[in-house]
Coordinates of C-alpha atoms and ligand atoms in Angstrom, one line a residue:
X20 CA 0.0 0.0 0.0
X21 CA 1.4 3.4 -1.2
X22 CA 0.8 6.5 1.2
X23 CA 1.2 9.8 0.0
X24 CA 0.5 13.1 2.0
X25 CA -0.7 16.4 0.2
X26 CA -0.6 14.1 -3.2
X27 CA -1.6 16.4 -6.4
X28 CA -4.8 14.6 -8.5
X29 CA -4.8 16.5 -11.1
X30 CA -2.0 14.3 -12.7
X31 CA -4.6 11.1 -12.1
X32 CA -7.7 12.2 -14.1
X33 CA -8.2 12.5 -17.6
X34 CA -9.0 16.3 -17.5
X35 CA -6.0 16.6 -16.0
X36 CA -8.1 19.2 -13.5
X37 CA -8.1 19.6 -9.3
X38 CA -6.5 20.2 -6.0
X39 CA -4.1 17.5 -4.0
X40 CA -5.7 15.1 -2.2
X41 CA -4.5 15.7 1.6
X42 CA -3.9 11.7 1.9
X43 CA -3.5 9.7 -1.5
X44 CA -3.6 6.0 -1.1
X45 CA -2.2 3.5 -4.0
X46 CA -4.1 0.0 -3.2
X47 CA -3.2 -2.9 -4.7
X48 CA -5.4 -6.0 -2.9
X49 CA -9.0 -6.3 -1.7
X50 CA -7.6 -6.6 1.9
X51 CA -5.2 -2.8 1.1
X52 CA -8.6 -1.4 -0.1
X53 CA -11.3 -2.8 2.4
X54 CA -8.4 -1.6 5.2
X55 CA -8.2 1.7 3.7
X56 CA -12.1 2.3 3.7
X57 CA -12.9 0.7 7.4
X58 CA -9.8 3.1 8.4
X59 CA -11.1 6.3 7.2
X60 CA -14.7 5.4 8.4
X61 CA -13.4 4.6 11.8
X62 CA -11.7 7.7 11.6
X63 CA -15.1 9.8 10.6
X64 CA -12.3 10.9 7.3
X65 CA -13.5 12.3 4.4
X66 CA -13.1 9.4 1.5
X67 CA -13.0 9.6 -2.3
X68 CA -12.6 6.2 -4.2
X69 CA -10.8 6.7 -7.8
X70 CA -10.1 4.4 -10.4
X71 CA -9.1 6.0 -14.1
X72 CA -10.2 9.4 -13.0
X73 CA -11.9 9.5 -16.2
X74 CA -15.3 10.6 -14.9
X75 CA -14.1 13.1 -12.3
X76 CA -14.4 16.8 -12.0
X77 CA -12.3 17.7 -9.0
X78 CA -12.6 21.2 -8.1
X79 CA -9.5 22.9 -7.5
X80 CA -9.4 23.5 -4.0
X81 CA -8.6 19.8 -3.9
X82 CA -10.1 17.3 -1.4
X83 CA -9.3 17.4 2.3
X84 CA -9.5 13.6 3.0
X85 CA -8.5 10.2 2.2
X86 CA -8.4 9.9 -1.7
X87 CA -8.2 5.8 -2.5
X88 CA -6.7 4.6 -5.7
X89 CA -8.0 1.4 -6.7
X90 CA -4.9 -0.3 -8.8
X91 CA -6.2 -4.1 -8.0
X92 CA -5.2 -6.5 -10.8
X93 CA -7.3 -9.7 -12.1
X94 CA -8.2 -11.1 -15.0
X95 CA -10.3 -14.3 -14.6
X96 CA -11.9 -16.5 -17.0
X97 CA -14.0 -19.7 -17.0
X98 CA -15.5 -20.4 -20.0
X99 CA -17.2 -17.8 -20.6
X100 CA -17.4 -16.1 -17.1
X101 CA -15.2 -13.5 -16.5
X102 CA -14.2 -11.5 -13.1
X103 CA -12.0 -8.1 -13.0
X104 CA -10.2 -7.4 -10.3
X105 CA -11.9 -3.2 -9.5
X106 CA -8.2 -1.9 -10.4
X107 CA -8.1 -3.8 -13.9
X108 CA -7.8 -1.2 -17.0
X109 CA -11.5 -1.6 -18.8
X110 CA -9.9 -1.0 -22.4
X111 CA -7.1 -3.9 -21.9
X112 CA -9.6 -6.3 -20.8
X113 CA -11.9 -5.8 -23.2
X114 CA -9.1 -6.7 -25.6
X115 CA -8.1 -9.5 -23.9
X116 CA -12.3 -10.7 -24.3
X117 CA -11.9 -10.2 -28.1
X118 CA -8.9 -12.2 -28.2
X119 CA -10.5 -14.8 -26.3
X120 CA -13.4 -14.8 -28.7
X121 CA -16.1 -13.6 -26.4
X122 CA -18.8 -11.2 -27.3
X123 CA -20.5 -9.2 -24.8
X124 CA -18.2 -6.1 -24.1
X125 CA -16.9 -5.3 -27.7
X126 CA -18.9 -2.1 -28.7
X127 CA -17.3 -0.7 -25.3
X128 CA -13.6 -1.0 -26.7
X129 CA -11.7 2.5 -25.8
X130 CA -13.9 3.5 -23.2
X131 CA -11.1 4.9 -20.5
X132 CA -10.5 4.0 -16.7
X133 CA -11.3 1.0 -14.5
X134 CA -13.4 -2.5 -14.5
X135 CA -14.6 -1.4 -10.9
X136 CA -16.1 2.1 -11.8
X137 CA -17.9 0.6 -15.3
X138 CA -20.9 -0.5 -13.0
X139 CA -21.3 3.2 -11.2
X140 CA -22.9 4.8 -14.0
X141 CA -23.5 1.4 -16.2
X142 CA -21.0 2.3 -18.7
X143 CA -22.6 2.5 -22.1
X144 CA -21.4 3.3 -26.0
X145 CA -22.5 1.8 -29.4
X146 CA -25.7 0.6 -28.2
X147 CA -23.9 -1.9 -25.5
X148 CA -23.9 -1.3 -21.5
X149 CA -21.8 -3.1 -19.4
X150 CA -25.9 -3.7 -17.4
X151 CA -26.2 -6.7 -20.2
X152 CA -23.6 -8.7 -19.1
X153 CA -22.8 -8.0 -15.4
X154 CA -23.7 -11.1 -13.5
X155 CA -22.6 -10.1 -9.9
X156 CA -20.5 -7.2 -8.1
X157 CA -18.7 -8.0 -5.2
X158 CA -18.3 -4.7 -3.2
X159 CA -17.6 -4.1 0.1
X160 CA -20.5 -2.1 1.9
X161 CA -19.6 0.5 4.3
X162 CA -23.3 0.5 6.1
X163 CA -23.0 -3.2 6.9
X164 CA -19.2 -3.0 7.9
X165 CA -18.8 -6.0 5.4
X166 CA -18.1 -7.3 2.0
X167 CA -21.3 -8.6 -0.1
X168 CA -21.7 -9.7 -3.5
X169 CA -24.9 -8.1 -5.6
X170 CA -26.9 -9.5 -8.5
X171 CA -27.2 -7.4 -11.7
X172 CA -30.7 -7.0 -10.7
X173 CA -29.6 -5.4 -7.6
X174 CA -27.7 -3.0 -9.0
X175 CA -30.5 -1.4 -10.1
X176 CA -29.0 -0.5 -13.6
X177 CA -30.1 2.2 -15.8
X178 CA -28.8 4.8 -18.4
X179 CA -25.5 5.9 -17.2
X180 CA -27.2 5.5 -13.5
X181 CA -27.0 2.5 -10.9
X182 CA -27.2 1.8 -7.4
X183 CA -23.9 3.2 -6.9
X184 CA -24.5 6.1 -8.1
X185 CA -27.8 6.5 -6.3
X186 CA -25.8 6.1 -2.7
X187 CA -22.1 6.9 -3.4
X188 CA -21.0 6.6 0.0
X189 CA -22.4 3.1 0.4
X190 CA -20.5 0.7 -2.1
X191 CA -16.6 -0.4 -2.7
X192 CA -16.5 -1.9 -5.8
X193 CA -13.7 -4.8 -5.6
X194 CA -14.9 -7.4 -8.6
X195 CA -16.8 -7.7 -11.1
X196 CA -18.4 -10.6 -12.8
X197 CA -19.9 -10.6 -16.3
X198 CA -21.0 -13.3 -18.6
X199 CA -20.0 -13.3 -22.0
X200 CA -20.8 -15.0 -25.0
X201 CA -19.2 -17.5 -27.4
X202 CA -20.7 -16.6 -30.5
X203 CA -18.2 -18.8 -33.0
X204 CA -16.2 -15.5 -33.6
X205 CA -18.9 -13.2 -34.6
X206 CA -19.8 -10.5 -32.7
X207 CA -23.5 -9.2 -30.2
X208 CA -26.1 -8.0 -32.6
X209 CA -25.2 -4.5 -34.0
X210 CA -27.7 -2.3 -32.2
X211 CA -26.4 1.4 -33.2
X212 CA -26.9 3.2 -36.3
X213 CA -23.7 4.6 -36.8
X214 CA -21.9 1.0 -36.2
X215 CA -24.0 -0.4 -38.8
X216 CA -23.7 2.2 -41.4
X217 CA -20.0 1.8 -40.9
X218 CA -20.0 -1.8 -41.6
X219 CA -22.4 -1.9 -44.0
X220 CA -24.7 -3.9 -42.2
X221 CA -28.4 -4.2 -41.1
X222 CA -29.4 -3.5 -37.4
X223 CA -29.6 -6.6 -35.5
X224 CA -27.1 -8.5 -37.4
X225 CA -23.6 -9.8 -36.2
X226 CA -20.3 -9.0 -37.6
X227 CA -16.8 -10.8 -37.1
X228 CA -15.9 -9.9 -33.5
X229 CA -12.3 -8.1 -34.3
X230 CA -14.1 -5.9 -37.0
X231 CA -16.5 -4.9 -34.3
X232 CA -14.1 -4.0 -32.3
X233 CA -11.5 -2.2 -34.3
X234 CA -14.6 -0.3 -35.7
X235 CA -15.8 1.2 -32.7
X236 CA -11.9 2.3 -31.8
X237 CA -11.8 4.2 -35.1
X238 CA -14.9 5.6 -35.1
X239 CA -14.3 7.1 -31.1
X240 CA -10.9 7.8 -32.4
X241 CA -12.0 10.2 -35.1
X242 CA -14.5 11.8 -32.6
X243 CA -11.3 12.5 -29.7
X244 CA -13.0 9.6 -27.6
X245 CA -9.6 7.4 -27.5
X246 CA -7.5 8.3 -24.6
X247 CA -4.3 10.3 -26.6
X248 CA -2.0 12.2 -23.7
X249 CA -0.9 14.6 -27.7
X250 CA -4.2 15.1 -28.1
X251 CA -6.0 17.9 -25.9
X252 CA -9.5 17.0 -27.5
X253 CA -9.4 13.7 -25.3
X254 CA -8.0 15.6 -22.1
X255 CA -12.0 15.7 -20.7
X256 CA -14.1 13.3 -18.8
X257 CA -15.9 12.1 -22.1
X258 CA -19.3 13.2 -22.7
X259 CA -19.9 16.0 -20.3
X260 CA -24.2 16.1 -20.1
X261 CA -26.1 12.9 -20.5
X262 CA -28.7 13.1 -23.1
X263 CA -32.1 14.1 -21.8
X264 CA -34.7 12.5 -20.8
X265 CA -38.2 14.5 -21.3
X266 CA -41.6 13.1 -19.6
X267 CA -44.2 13.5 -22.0
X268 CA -45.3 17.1 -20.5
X269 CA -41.9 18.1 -21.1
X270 CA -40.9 16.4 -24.7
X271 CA -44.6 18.4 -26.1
X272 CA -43.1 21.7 -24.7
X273 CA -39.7 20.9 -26.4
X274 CA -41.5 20.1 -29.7
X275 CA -43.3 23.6 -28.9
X276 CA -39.6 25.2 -29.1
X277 CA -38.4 24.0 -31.8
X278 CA -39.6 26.0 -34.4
X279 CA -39.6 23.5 -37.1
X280 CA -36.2 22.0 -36.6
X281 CA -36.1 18.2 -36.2
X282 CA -34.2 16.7 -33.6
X283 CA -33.8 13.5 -32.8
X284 CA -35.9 11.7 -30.3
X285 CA -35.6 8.0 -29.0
X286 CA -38.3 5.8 -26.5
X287 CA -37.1 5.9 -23.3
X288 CA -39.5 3.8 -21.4
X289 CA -43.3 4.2 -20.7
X290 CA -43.8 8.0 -21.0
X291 CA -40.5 9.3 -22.1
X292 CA -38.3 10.2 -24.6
X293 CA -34.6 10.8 -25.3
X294 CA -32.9 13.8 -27.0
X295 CA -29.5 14.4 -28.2
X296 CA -27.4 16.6 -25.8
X297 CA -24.7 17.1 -28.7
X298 CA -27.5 18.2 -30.9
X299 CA -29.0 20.1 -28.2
X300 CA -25.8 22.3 -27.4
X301 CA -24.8 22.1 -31.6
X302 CA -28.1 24.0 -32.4
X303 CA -27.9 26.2 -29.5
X304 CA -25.5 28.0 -31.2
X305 CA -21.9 26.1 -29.6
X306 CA -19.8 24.4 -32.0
X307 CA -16.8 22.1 -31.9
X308 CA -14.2 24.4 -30.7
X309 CA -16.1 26.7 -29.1
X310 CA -14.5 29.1 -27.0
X311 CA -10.8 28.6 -28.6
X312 CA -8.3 30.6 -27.2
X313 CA -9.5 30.4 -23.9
X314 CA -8.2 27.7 -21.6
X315 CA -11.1 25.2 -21.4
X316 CA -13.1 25.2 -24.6
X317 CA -15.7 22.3 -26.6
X318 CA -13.6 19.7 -28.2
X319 CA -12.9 20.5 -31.9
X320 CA -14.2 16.7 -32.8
X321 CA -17.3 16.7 -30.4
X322 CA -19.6 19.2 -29.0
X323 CA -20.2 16.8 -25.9
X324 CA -17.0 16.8 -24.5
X325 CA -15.4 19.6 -23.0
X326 CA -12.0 20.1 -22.6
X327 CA -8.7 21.2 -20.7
X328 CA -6.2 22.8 -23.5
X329 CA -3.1 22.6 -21.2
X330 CA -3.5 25.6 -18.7
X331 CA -7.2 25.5 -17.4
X332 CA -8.1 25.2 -14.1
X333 CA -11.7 23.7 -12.6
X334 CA -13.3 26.7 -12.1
X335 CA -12.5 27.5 -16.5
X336 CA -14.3 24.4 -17.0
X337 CA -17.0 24.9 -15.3
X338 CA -17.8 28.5 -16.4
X339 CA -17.7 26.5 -20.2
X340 CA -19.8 23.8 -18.7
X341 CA -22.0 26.7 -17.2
X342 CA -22.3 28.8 -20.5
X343 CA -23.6 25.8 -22.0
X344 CA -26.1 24.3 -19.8
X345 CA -27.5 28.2 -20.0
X346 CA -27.4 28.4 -23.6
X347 CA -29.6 25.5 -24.4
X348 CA -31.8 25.9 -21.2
X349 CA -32.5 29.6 -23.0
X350 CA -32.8 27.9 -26.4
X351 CA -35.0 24.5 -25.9
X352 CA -35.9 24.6 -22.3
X353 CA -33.6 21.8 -21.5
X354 CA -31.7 21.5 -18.5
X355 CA -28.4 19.4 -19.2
X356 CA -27.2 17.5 -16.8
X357 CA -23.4 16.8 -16.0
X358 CA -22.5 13.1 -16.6
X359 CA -19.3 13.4 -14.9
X360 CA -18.8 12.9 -10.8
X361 CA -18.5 16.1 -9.1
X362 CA -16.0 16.3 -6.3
X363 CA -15.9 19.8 -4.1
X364 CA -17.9 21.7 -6.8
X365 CA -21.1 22.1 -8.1
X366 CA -22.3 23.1 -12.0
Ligands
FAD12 C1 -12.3 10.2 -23.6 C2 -13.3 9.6 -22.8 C3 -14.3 8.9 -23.3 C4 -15.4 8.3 -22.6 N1 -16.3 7.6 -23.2 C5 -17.3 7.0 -22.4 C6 -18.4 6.2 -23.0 O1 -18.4 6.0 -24.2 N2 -19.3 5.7 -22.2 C7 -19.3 5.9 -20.9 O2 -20.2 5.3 -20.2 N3 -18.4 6.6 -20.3 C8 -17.4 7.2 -21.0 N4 -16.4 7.9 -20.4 C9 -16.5 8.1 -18.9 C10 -15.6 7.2 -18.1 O3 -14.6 6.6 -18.9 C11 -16.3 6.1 -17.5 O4 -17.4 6.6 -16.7 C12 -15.4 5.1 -16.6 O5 -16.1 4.0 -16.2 C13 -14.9 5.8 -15.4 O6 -13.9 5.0 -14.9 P1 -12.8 5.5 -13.9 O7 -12.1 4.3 -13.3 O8 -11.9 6.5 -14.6 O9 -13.7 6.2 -12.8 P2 -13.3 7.5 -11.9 O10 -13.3 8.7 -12.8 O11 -12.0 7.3 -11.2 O12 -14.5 7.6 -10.9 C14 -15.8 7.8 -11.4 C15 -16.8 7.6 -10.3 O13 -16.8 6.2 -9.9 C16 -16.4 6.0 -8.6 N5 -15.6 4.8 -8.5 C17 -14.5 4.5 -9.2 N6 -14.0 3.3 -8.9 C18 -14.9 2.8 -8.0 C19 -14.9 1.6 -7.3 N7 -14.1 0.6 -7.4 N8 -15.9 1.4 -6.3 C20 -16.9 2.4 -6.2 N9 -16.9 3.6 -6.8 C21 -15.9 3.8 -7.7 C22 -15.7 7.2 -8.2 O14 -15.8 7.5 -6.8 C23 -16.5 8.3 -9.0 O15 -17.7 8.6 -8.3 C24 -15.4 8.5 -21.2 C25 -14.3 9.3 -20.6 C26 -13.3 9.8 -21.4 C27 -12.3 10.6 -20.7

């Protein structure tokens, strides 16, 4: 177990954003991490669990606590069951599926930081979320003082939304268990639009596993979605707002604002409908790039992500964050909300 006092964070998330952590602990077994938490608990300490930091807005006052870093290791597989160790990096192990042959994960190939934080907000991308293969979580639960294992059903899985992130002070994530599928090479039906237009395929129908894959890295690629330190489009957290969902009162009064423009609109359950954030915030009037020059701005190859350019701080990216939730509430009458974790700050 690594101990660190007054550690910097900013160095540990994606965005590259935030204060030091007044305690930074490195843990590297279940035991190290279940220590770590009981310790601060006992202790009435402040406690922030990281994995990747790739969904993290810290703000830049820091945090005055016990930051944990998850870096457990553990790839297991029987047949075609397969448990990650909290600390293992997503994107390597969903390589390591596809060489195996196993399909389940693949359309979720680039999708930065850790196994054990894929469950919080039931990572999703290319019309796959990790809620259609997880089998069990093995956490350990700070209200019951112990370490239990949870069913996928009791995660309570949604879009980008789960248990976890319903009571974030409640759950350690340590494993994670998901079932795959042998599918004789081939690949989970192709669900997403943009997938299929790429391969030149129908909806619904399978492609070799590898193409799958290596088509859903090129297309995140070309949209700065790919982790790439040269690259300040991917120095974000990803998609910044989650796309909304409108009840039915609230979708008619959209409709009402949009003045004959068209946008896109998907079932979301009994009663509601998505919308696009990225389309939302593109016909607000911000466009890739927005706000170049200044130290934070809208990624040049996507309008969701927003973006350090070397020299922000927290408080730049939130005042871009801020502008932009504004302008399309005063456009559509949309509130956006912020899909990253917010640690010490508030949009
Ligand atoms: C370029 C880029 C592209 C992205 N694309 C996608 C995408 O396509 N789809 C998508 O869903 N997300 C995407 N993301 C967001 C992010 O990669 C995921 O949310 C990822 O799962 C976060 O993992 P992490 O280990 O970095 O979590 P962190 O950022 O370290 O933490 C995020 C949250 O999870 C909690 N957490 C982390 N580990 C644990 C644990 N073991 N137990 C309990 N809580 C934990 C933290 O406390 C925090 O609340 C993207 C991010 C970037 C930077």
């Amino acid at each position: 177990m690594l101990v660190d006092n007054d550690a910097p964070l900013a160095p540990l998330t994606t965005l590259r954003l935030g204060g030091p952590a007044r305690r930074l602990v490195t843990a590297v077994t279940d035991a190290e991490v279940v220590e770590t938490v009981r310790a601060a608990d006992a202790a009435g300490e402040p406690l922030l669990v990281i994995g990747g930091g790739s969904n993290l807005v810290i703000g830049d006052a820091g945090f005055d606590g016990t930051v944990l870093r998850i870096a457990t290791e553990g790839f297991v597989l029987d047949g075609t069951l397969l448990e990650l160790a909290a600390g293992e990096v997503w994107t390597d192990a969903v390589a390591r599926a596809v060489d195996e042959g196993l399909a389940g994960i693949e359309f979720l190939a680039g999708i930065p930081g850790s196994a054990g934080a894929t469950p919080v907000q039931n990572v999703g991308a290319y019309g796959q979320e990790v809620a259609e293969t997880i089998t069990e979580v093995v956490a350990y639960d700070r209200l019951l003082r112990e370490t239990v294992t949870l069913t996928g059903e009791d995660c309570a899985f949604s879009y980008r939304h789960s248990r976890f992130k319903a009571d974030p002070d409640r759950y350690v994530v340590l494993r994670v268990r998901f079932r795959l599928a042998d599918e004789d090479g081939m690949s989970s039906p192709v669900k997403y639009a943009e997938v299929a237009r790429t391969l030149g395929v129908e909806a619904g129908q399978r492609v070799e596993l590898r193409t799958a894959y290596e088509t859903v890295l090129k297309l995140r690629a070309g949209k700065g979605m790919v982790l790439d330190p040269e690259d300040h489009d991917t120095w974000s957290a990803g998609s910044f707002f989650t796309n909304p969902v409108l009840t039915d009162d609230q979708y008619a009064a959209f409709l009402r604002r949009l003045d004959g423009l068209a946008a896109p609109a998907y079932p979301a359950g009994e009663g509601r409908t998505k919308t696009s954030a990225a389309w939302l915030i593109d016909n607000a009037g911000f466009r890739k790039g927005h706000g170049t020059g200044r130290p934070a701005t809208l990624s040049t190859k996507h309008t969701l992500a927003l973006t350090n350019r070397g020299g922000a701080t927290t408080e730049d990216l939130l005042a871009l964050a801020r502008e932009v939730r504004d302008g399309v509430r005063a456009a559509f009458g949309v509130e956006l909300v912020n899909e990253p974790v917010m640690v010490g700050v508030t949009l």
